[in-house]
GROMACS .gro file of C-alpha atoms in nm:
model
  109
    1MET     CA    1   3.233  -1.365  -1.858
    2ILE     CA    2   3.088  -1.142  -1.593
    3GLY     CA    3   2.985  -1.342  -1.291
    4TRP     CA    4   2.742  -1.271  -1.010
    5GLU     CA    5   3.032  -1.184  -0.781
    6ASP     CA    6   3.134  -0.903  -1.018
    7VAL     CA    7   2.778  -0.772  -1.032
    8TYR     CA    8   2.765  -0.778  -0.652
    9LYS     CA    9   3.088  -0.576  -0.631
   10VAL     CA   10   2.948  -0.310  -0.865
   11VAL     CA   11   2.617  -0.290  -0.677
   12ALA     CA   12   2.797  -0.275  -0.341
   13ALA     CA   13   3.019   0.007  -0.467
   14MET     CA   14   2.732   0.207  -0.619
   15ALA     CA   15   2.471   0.161  -0.344
   16PRO     CA   16   2.609   0.433  -0.111
   17LEU     CA   17   2.618   0.683  -0.397
   18TYR     CA   18   2.258   0.619  -0.500
   19PHE     CA   19   2.145   0.617  -0.137
   20ALA     CA   20   2.297   0.964  -0.089
   21LEU     CA   21   2.140   1.086  -0.416
   22ILE     CA   22   1.796   0.960  -0.312
   23LEU     CA   23   1.830   1.123   0.030
   24GLY     CA   24   1.932   1.452  -0.133
   25TYR     CA   25   1.644   1.441  -0.380
   26GLY     CA   26   1.397   1.347  -0.107
   27SER     CA   27   1.516   1.621   0.126
   28VAL     CA   28   1.432   1.881  -0.139
   29LYS     CA   29   1.128   1.742  -0.322
   30TRP     CA   30   0.942   1.521  -0.073
   31TRP     CA   31   1.031   1.643   0.276
   32LYS     CA   32   1.098   2.011   0.185
   33ILE     CA   33   1.399   2.031   0.420
   34PHE     CA   34   1.599   2.259   0.188
   35SER     CA   35   1.465   2.566   0.009
   36THR     CA   36   1.565   2.679  -0.340
   37GLN     CA   37   1.804   2.938  -0.198
   38GLN     CA   38   1.976   2.675   0.015
   39CYS     CA   39   2.013   2.447  -0.288
   40ASP     CA   40   2.169   2.737  -0.479
   41ALA     CA   41   2.412   2.795  -0.192
   42ILE     CA   42   2.507   2.426  -0.187
   43ASN     CA   43   2.563   2.430  -0.564
   44LYS     CA   44   2.786   2.738  -0.532
   45LEU     CA   45   2.981   2.576  -0.247
   46VAL     CA   46   3.042   2.268  -0.459
   47CYS     CA   47   3.122   2.470  -0.771
   48TYR     CA   48   3.361   2.724  -0.621
   49PHE     CA   49   3.515   2.547  -0.321
   50THR     CA   50   3.477   2.170  -0.298
   51LEU     CA   51   3.523   2.064  -0.660
   52PRO     CA   52   3.839   2.272  -0.724
   53LEU     CA   53   3.999   2.143  -0.403
   54PHE     CA   54   3.915   1.781  -0.483
   55THR     CA   55   4.043   1.830  -0.837
   56PHE     CA   56   4.370   1.974  -0.708
   57GLU     CA   57   4.407   1.692  -0.454
   58PHE     CA   58   4.345   1.427  -0.721
   59THR     CA   59   4.578   1.591  -0.972
   60SER     CA   60   4.860   1.629  -0.721
   61HIS     CA   61   4.863   1.254  -0.643
   62ILE     CA   62   4.849   1.116  -0.998
   63ASP     CA   63   5.139   0.983  -1.203
   64PRO     CA   64   5.105   1.133  -1.553
   65PHE     CA   65   5.328   0.866  -1.709
   66HIS     CA   66   5.079   0.587  -1.636
   67LEU     CA   67   4.771   0.749  -1.787
   68ASN     CA   68   4.554   0.596  -2.058
   69PHE     CA   69   4.541   0.891  -2.298
   70PRO     CA   70   4.270   0.755  -2.536
   71PHE     CA   71   4.044   0.699  -2.234
   72ILE     CA   72   4.109   1.052  -2.106
   73ALA     CA   73   4.039   1.196  -2.452
   74ALA     CA   74   3.711   1.002  -2.479
   75ASP     CA   75   3.609   1.119  -2.131
   76ALA     CA   76   3.690   1.482  -2.216
   77ILE     CA   77   3.493   1.464  -2.542
   78GLY     CA   78   3.196   1.308  -2.362
   79LYS     CA   79   3.199   1.579  -2.096
   80LEU     CA   80   3.223   1.849  -2.361
   81LEU     CA   81   2.919   1.705  -2.540
   82ILE     CA   82   2.725   1.699  -2.212
   83VAL     CA   83   2.817   2.063  -2.146
   84LEU     CA   84   2.702   2.162  -2.495
   85VAL     CA   85   2.370   1.976  -2.461
   86LEU     CA   86   2.305   2.127  -2.118
   87ALA     CA   87   2.393   2.478  -2.239
   88PHE     CA   88   2.156   2.435  -2.535
   89TRP     CA   89   1.885   2.306  -2.299
   90THR     CA   90   1.932   2.602  -2.065
   91LYS     CA   91   1.919   2.860  -2.344
   92CYS     CA   92   1.632   2.716  -2.548
   93THR     CA   93   1.381   2.595  -2.290
   94THR     CA   94   1.181   2.781  -2.030
   95LYS     CA   95   1.242   2.512  -1.767
   96GLY     CA   96   1.619   2.520  -1.812
   97SER     CA   97   1.829   2.684  -1.543
   98TYR     CA   98   2.201   2.701  -1.479
   99CYS     CA   99   2.160   2.553  -1.129
  100TRP     CA  100   1.998   2.241  -1.270
  101SER     CA  101   2.261   2.230  -1.543
  102ILE     CA  102   2.534   2.208  -1.279
  103THR     CA  103   2.344   1.933  -1.099
  104SER     CA  104   2.276   1.745  -1.424
  105PHE     CA  105   2.640   1.768  -1.527
  106SER     CA  106   2.750   1.636  -1.188
  107LEU     CA  107   2.512   1.342  -1.215
  108SER     CA  108   2.595   1.257  -1.575
  109THR     CA  109   2.974   1.254  -1.550
   0.00000   0.00000   0.00000
């Protein structure tokens, strides 16, 4: 049974993430601190520099003999489905853009 202490731990772990997401959204939409070009530059920085380095750092410290392979397969299939849906959305709608696809993928995985 999930107790209130477990719920508190999840909320306490997720609160900083959602706080940062709300600040990022507000800085673009409400307060107009960042322009569209600056958001594109941030997305490119994350895509080409930060994410590959974090991926390498994570991969270099993991023990491959203690992995849960069905969980990894399910995660990979889920991410592939998200990529396909976002690619379809970008190609078939007028509001779809690759920059928002990167952001949506980052938020959904």
